[in-house]
Structures are given as C-alpha cells and as structure tokens.
Coordinates of C-alpha atoms in Angstrom, one line a residue:
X262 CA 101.7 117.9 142.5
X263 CA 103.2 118.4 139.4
X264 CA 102.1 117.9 136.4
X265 CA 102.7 114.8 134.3
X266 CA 103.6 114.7 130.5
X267 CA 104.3 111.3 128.9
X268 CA 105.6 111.6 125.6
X269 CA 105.0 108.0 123.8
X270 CA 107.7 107.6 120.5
X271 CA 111.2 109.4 120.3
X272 CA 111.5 110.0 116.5
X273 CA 111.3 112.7 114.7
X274 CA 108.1 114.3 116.4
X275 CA 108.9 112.9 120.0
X276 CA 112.2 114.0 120.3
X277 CA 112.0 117.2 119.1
X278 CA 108.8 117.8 121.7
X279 CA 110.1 116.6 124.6
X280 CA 112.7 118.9 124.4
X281 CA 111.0 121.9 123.6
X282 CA 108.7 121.0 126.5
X283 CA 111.5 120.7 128.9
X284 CA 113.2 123.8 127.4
X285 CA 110.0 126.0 127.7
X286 CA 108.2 124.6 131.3
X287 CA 109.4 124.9 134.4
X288 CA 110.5 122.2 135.9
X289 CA 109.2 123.0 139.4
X290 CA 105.6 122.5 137.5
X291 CA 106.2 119.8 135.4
X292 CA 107.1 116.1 135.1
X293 CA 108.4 114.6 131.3
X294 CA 108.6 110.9 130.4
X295 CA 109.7 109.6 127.2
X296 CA 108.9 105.8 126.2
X297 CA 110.8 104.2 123.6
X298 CA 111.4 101.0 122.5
X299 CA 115.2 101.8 121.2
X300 CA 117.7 103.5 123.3
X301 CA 119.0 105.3 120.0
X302 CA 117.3 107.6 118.1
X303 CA 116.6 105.9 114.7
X304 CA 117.2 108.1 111.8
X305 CA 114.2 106.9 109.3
X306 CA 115.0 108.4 106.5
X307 CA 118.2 106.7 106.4
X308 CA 117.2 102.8 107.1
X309 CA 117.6 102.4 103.5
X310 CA 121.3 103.4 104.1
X311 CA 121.5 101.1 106.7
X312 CA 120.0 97.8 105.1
X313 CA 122.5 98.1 102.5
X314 CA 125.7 98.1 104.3
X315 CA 126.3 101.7 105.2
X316 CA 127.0 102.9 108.9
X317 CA 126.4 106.1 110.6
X318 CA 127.1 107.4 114.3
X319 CA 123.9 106.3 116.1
X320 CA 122.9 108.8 118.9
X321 CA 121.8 107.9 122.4
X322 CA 118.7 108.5 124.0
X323 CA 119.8 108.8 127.4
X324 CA 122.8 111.7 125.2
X325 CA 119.8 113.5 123.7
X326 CA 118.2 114.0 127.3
X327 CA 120.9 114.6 129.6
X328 CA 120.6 117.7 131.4
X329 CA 117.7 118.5 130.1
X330 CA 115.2 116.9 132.9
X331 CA 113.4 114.7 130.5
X332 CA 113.5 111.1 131.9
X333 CA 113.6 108.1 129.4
X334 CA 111.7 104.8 129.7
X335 CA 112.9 102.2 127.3
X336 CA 109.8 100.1 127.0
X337 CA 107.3 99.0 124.5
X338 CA 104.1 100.7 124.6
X339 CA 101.2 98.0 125.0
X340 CA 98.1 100.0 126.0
X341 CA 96.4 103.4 126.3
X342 CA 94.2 103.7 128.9
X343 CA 92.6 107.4 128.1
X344 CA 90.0 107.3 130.7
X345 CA 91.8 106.2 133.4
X346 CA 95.1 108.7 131.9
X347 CA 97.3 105.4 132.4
X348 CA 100.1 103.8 129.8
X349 CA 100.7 100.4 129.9
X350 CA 104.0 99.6 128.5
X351 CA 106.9 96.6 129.1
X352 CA 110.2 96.2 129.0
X353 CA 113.4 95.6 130.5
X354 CA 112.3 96.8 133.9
X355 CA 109.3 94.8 133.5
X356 CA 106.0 95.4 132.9
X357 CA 104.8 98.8 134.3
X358 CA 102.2 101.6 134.3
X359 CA 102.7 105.5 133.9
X360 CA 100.1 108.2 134.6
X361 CA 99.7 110.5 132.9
X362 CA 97.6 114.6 133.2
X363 CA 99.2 115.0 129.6
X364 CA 100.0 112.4 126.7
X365 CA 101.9 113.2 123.8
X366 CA 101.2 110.3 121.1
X367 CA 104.4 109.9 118.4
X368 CA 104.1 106.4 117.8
X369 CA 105.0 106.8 114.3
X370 CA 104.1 104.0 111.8
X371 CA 105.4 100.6 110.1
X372 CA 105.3 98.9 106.7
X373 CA 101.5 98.2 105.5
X374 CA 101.1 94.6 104.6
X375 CA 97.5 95.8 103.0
X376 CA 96.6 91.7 103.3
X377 CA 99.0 90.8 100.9
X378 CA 100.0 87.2 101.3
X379 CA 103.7 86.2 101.9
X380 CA 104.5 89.8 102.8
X381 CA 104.5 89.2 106.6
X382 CA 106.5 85.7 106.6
X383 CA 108.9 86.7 103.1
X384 CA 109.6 90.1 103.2
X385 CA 111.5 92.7 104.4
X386 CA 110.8 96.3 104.6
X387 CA 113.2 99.5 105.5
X388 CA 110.8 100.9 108.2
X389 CA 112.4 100.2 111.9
X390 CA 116.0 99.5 112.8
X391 CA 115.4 95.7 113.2
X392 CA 114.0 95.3 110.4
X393 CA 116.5 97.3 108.5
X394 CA 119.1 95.1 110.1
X395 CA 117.5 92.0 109.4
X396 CA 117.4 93.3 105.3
X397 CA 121.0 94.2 106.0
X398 CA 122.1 90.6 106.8
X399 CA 119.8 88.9 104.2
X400 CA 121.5 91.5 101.9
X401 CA 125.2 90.3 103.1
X402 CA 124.6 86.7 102.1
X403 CA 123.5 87.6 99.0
X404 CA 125.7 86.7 96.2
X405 CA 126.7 88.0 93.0
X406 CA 123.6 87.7 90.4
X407 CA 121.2 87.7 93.1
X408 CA 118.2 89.3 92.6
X409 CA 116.1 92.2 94.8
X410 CA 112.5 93.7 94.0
X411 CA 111.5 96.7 95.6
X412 CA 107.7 96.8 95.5
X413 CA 105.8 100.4 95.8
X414 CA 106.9 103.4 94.1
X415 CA 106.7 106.2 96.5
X416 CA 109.8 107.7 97.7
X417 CA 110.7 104.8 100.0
X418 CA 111.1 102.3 97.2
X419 CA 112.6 104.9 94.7
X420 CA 115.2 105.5 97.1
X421 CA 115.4 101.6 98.3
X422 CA 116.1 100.6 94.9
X423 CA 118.7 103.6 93.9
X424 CA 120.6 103.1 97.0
X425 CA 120.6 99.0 96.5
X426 CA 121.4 99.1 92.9
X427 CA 124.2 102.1 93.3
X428 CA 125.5 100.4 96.6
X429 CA 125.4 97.0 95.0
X430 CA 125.9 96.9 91.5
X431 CA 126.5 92.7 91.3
X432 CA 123.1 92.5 92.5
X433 CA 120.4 92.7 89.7
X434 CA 117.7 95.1 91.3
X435 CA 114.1 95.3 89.7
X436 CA 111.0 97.7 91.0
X437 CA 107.4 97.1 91.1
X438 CA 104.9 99.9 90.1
X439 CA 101.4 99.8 90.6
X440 CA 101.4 102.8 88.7
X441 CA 103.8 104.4 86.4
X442 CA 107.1 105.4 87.6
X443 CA 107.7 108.9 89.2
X444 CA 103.8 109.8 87.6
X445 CA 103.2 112.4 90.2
X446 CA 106.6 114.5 89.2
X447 CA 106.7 117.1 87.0
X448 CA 107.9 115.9 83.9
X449 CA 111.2 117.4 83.5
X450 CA 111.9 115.6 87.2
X451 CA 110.2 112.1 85.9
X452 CA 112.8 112.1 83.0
X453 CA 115.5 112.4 85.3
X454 CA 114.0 109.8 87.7
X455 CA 114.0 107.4 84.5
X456 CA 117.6 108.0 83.6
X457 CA 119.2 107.7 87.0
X458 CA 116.8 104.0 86.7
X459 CA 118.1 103.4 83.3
X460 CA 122.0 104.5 84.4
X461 CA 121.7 102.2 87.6
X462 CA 120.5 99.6 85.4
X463 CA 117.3 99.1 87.4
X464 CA 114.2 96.9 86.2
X465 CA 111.3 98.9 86.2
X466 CA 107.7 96.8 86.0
X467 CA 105.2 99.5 85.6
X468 CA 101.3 99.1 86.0
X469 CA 102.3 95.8 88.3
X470 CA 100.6 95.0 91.4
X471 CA 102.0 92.2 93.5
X472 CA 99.4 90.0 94.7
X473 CA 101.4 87.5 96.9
X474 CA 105.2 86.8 97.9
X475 CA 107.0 83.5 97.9
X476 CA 110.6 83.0 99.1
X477 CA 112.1 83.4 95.9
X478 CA 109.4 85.2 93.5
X479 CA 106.8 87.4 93.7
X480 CA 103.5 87.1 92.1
X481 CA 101.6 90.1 90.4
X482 CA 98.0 90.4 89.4
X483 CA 98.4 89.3 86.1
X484 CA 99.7 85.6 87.7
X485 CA 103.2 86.9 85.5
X486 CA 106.3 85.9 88.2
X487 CA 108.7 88.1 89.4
X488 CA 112.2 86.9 90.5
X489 CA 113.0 87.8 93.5
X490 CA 116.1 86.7 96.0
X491 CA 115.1 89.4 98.7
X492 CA 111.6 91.3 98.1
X493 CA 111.5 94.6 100.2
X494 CA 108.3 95.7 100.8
X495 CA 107.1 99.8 100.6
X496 CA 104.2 100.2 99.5
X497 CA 102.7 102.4 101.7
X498 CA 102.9 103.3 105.5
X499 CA 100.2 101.8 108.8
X500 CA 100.0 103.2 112.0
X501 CA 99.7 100.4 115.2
X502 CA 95.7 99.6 115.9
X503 CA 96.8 100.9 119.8
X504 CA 95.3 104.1 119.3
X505 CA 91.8 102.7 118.0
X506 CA 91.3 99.5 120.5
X507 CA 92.1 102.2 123.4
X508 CA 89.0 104.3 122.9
X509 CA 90.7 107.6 121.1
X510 CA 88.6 108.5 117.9
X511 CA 90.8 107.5 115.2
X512 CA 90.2 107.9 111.2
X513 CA 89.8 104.9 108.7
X514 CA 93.8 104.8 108.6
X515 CA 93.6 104.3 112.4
X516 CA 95.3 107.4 113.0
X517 CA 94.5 109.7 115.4
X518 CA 92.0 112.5 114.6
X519 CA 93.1 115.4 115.7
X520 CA 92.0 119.4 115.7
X521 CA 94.0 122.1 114.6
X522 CA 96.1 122.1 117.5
X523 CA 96.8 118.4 117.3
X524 CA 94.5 117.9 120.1
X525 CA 92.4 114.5 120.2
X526 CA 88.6 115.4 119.3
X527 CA 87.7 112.6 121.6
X528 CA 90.3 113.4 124.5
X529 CA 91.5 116.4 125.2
X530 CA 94.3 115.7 127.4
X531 CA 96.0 113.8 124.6
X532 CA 97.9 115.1 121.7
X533 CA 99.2 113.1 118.7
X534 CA 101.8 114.2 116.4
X535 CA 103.8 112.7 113.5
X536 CA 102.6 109.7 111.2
X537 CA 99.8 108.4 114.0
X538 CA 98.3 112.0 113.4
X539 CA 95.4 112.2 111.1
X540 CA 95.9 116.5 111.2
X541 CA 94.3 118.8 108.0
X542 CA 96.6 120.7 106.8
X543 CA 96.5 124.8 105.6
X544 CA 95.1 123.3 102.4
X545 CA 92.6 121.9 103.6
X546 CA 94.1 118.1 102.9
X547 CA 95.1 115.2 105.3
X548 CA 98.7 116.0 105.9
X549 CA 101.3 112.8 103.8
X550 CA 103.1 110.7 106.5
X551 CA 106.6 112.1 106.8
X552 CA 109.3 113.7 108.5
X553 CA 108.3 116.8 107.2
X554 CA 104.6 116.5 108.6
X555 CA 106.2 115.2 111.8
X556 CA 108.2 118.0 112.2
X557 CA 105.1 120.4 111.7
X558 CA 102.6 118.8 113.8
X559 CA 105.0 118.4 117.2
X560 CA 105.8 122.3 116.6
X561 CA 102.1 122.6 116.4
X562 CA 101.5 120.2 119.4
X563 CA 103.9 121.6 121.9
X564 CA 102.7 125.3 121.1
X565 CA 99.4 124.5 122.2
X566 CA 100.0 122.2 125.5
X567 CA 102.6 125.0 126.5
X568 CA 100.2 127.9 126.0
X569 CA 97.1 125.6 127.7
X570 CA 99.1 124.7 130.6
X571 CA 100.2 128.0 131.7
X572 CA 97.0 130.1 130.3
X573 CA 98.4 132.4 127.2
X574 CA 97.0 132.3 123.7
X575 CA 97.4 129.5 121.0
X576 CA 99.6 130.5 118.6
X577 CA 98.7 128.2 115.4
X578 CA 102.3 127.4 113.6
X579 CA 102.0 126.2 109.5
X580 CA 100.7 123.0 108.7
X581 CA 102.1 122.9 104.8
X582 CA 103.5 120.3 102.8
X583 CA 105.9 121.9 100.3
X584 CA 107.6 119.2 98.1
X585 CA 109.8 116.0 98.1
X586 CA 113.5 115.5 98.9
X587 CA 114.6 112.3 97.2
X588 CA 117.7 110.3 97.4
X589 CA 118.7 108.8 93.8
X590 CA 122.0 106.7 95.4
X591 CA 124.7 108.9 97.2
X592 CA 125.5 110.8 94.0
X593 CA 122.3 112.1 92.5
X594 CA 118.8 113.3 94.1
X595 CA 115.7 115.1 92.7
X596 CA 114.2 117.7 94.8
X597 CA 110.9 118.4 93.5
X598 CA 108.2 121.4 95.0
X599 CA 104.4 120.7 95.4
X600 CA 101.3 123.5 94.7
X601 CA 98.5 124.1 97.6
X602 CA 96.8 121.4 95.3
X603 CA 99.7 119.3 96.5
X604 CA 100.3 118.6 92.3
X605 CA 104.1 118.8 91.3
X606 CA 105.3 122.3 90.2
X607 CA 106.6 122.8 86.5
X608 CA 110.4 123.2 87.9
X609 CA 112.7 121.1 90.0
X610 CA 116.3 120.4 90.9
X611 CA 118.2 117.5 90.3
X612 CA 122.0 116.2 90.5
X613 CA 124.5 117.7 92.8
X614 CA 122.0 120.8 93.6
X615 CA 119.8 118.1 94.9
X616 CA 122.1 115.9 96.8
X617 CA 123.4 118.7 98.6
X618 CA 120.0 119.8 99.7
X619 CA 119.1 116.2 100.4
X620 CA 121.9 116.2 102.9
X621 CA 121.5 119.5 104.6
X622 CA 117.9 118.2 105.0
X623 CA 119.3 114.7 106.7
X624 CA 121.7 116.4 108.6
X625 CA 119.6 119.4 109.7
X626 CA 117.0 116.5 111.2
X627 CA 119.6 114.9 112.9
X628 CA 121.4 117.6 114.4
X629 CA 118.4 118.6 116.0
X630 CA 116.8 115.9 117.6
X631 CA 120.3 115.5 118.9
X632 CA 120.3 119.3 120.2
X633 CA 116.7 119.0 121.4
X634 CA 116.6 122.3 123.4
X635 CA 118.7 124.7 121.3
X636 CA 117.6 127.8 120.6
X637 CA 114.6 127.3 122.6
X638 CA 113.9 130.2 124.8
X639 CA 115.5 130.4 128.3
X640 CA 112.7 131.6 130.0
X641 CA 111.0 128.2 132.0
X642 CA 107.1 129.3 132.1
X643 CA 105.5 128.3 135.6
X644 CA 101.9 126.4 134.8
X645 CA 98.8 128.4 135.3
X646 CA 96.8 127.9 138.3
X647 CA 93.5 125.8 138.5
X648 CA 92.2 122.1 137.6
X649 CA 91.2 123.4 134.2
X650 CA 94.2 124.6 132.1
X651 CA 92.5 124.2 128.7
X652 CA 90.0 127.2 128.3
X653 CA 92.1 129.2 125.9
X654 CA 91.6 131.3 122.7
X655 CA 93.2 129.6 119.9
X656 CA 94.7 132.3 117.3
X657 CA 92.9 132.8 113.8

C-alpha cells in the first residue's frame, strides 16, 4: 500500500512542499494530496496590491500540479483527527474524509481581532483573497475625500497605507501606531520610512491603540476619535484554533509546536510548516510569521519526512531570519537587515535599490511555487522498508 501524504494549505510553505515531495519520492511508494480552499495560488504579500485596484496573473492550482502526480482537493479543512490519522474537510464535492500515514500542516494564518470590538463586523483586513476583494470593492465606492485608517504598524500596515495613499491620492489615508512609527528600524531607515509618510501625505497617530471600531470612526484608548470611511485592520497575525481543539500540542499562539525538524512533539506523523509553526530558530528565538519563515520551515519539513521515509540521515537546513523587505508604494521600498539578536543593523537600503530587491523577492516567490519541482533532483527515492520509518539520526 502506498503511503499517504496529505499536505493541508497551498501557500507559500504548501506549495513549495508538495512539490519537492513529489519531485524527490517515488511515486510507486507514495500517494500526495493537497487541500485548499482556493483553486489559485494566493500571492500574500501582494493582497495589499490587490485591495487597491491593481491586477496580477493569478496562477492555478490544478497548473502548478500538473504532471507532477500531486492531486489537489479544493476543500475547506474542518477537522484533524491525529489519532485516528483522518482529515475532515468540505467542499464542492461535499463533505469528505482523507487518511492520512503523513500530514503536512500549512494552514497559514488570518488577521487577529485580539477582542477588539467592531473589528469583526467593520473592518477589513489584507490577509486572504476574499477579504482582499471585499476591501477592494469598499475601496471602489469610495469617493474623493474619503477617509482610510490602517491600524498596526508592522510591515503589513506600513505597506497597506503606502500602497493606498500612493495608489489613491484623493483619498486622505491616516495610520495608527501603538507604538512609534518604524521604532524597530535602524535610524537611518526610520527617517526614510518618515519621509516617504510625509511625501505620501499620510497621517501618522503614534502611541494610539484603537480600542473599538464603528462604521465610520475608530475609537482609541484615550476615547479621542478617529475618522475613518474604511478601517483596515493589521495589527498582528492568528493562526485557526483547528490545530489546538484536534489534540496536537500547540503554543499559547495556538500554533503548532514543533522540534527542529518541524515535527509535532505530540505527533510524530505530523509536520507543520509556515505561520501555524511555532519552530525555534538558529537563534534560539520563535521564528516571525512570514514568507520568509515559511519558506525555511517547509525546506526544513520536507528534508526530514523524505530522509525518514526512506531511512537516510536528517540533514538540518537554516532556520534564520535575516531582515525585512518592505514595500513603500510601487516606487520606493526600504530593505532593512536584522542581527542574531533579531535588532535592526546600523545600514540599510532604500529607493530604487530597494524596490528592485523587493521585486526580485516577489517575483522569485512566485516563480517558484509556480515551478514547484525545478531543480529538484531527478532521482525519485523508493521508501525504506518496515512499519517504522522514523528511527533516524538527525544531523548536528
């Protein structure tokens, strides 16, 4: 019988691991099944593109996989069963149950309402396609004058708010700090941060925290109101409860805790990559939800089921975050290198420099998930024999 790897999520981590799986197991041995909820592959890091107008070439699913073996269920993902090795999920085929020997967790995450009132009924966020599209429409109807408050400062609502205010400059676009503005670059980067704010003509309310969100305001701690027309929410990242009510030892942040080969502490035929992965990275630090981390963990993930399935060594890939890539509009970008104390370095790079990196980064993430077997090696490795796969040394 073969064996059976279900890989839940086709972003960034997903993608990328279903293919290298295929690519690197033979498929005499094995059997791969991709869920998703979306037949395209949703490009994340540009949603906030999307909301505002701008349209790219989506890419297919069922494009991605062909030829490579990989079959693709499009269905929502509504249980984990990791005793029974069963996935619950339901779609247009109905509601249905895969087993699974294998599972590949890549759930990702969504916007955190952190119990903010009116955020879940008012506002829109920039972290899935639909809700990217329902921004985009709200966004449409908007007139001249109207007003938009980003609230969070991180590099979703930095980029939000460039991209709004650049993209729609009849719009009058303000942003809501808890904090103050671009604090954790180095300082030479923060002035530029300020200036492309102060050129874009964006309101900046520093040391705000919004306590509640109307349909036309939002309210901050102090009781002061905000005007807001359209309040996009970012101020920080959740992962789905699914993981914790199925059983799978999870952290405080409900993501899944995981060793150093992205294994589940708890299960150990279950692997979770990407946002949903609470992983420790080479500095000895929770790894930040993003691409980047998504792209390191899978790497991590698949070199470990491949060498425990067919009995070789586990090579340990990096685990490092090394800085952020940060869209200031189409026409400016800051790109700005962390330490191994994750603190900002003393140089960055900014302007043109930056976009262009920004770019190659963007396209680079996109080109690959669409190409999810290039450059993999030919070679299809036939499974070790024996029930028990998973007795392995793991490299220092």
């Amino acid at each position: 019988m073969k064996h059976r790897i279900v890989v839940l999520g086709a972003g960034y981590a997903g993608a990328f691991a279903a293919g290298s799986l295929a690519r690197r197991l033979a498929p005499a041995d094995t059997e791969i099944t991709v869920v998703n909820a979306e037949p395209d592959f949703v490009e994340r890091m540009r949603l906030h593109q999307l909301a505002i107008g701008q349209d790219f070439a989506a890419r297919k699913l069922a494009d991605v996989f062909a030829g490579t073996g990989v079959r693709l269920r499009l269905a929502r993902v509504t249980g984990v069963d990791p005793e029974c090795r069963t996935v619950a999920v339901t779609g247009e085929q109905g509601d249905g149950e895969l087993v699974y020997d294998t599972l590949f967790y890549a759930l990702g995450s969504s916007v955190a309402h952190r119990g903010v009132p009116g955020v879940a009924e008012y506002a829109f966020d920039v972290t899935g396609r639909p809700s990217a599209l329902r921004l985009r429409e709200r966004l449409a109807g908007l007139g001249e004058g109207g007003t938009v408050l980003v609230v969070g400062e991180g590099l979703t609502g930095i980029e939000t708010a460039t991209e709004f205010a650049e993209s729609r400059p009849d719009l009058s676009v303000a942003l809501a700090a808890r904090g103050e503005l671009g604090a954790w670059l180095s300082p030479k980067a923060r002035r530029h941060l300020r200036q492309a704010f102060d050129r874009l003509g964006i309101t900046v309310h520093e040391h705000t925290g919004i306590e509640a969100v109307e349909p036309s305001q939002a309210i901050a701690a102090d009781g002061a109101s905000i005007p807001a027309d359209v309040t996009v929410w970012s101020a920080g990242f959740a992962v789905h409860p699914l993981a914790a009510t199925s059983g799978l030892e999870v952290a405080e942040t409900g993501q899944i805790v995981v060793d150093r080969t992205m294994r589940s502490v708890s299960h150990p035929d279950v692997y979770a990559a990407g946002d949903c992965a609470y992983a420790i990275g080479d500095n000895g630090r929770p790894l930040p939800m993003s691409c980047a981390s998504a792209g390191f963990t899978s790497m991590q993930a698949t070199a470990a089921i491949i060498a425990r399935l067919t009995g070789s060594k586990v090579a340990t890939t990096g685990l490092k975050y090394y800085g952020n890539h940060i869209s200031l509009g189409r026409r400016d970008a800051i790109v700005q290198m962390v330490g191994e104390d994750v603190r900002s370095k003393s140089w960055y790079l900014g302007g043109r420099t930056a976009v262009r990196f920004k770019s190659g980064v963007l396209k680079g993430s996109g080109w690959s998930v669409a190409h999810p077997t290039f450059g993999m090696p030919k070679r299809r490795r036939r499974l070790a024999t024996g029930p028990d796969r998973a007795g392995v040394r793991v490299a220092a």
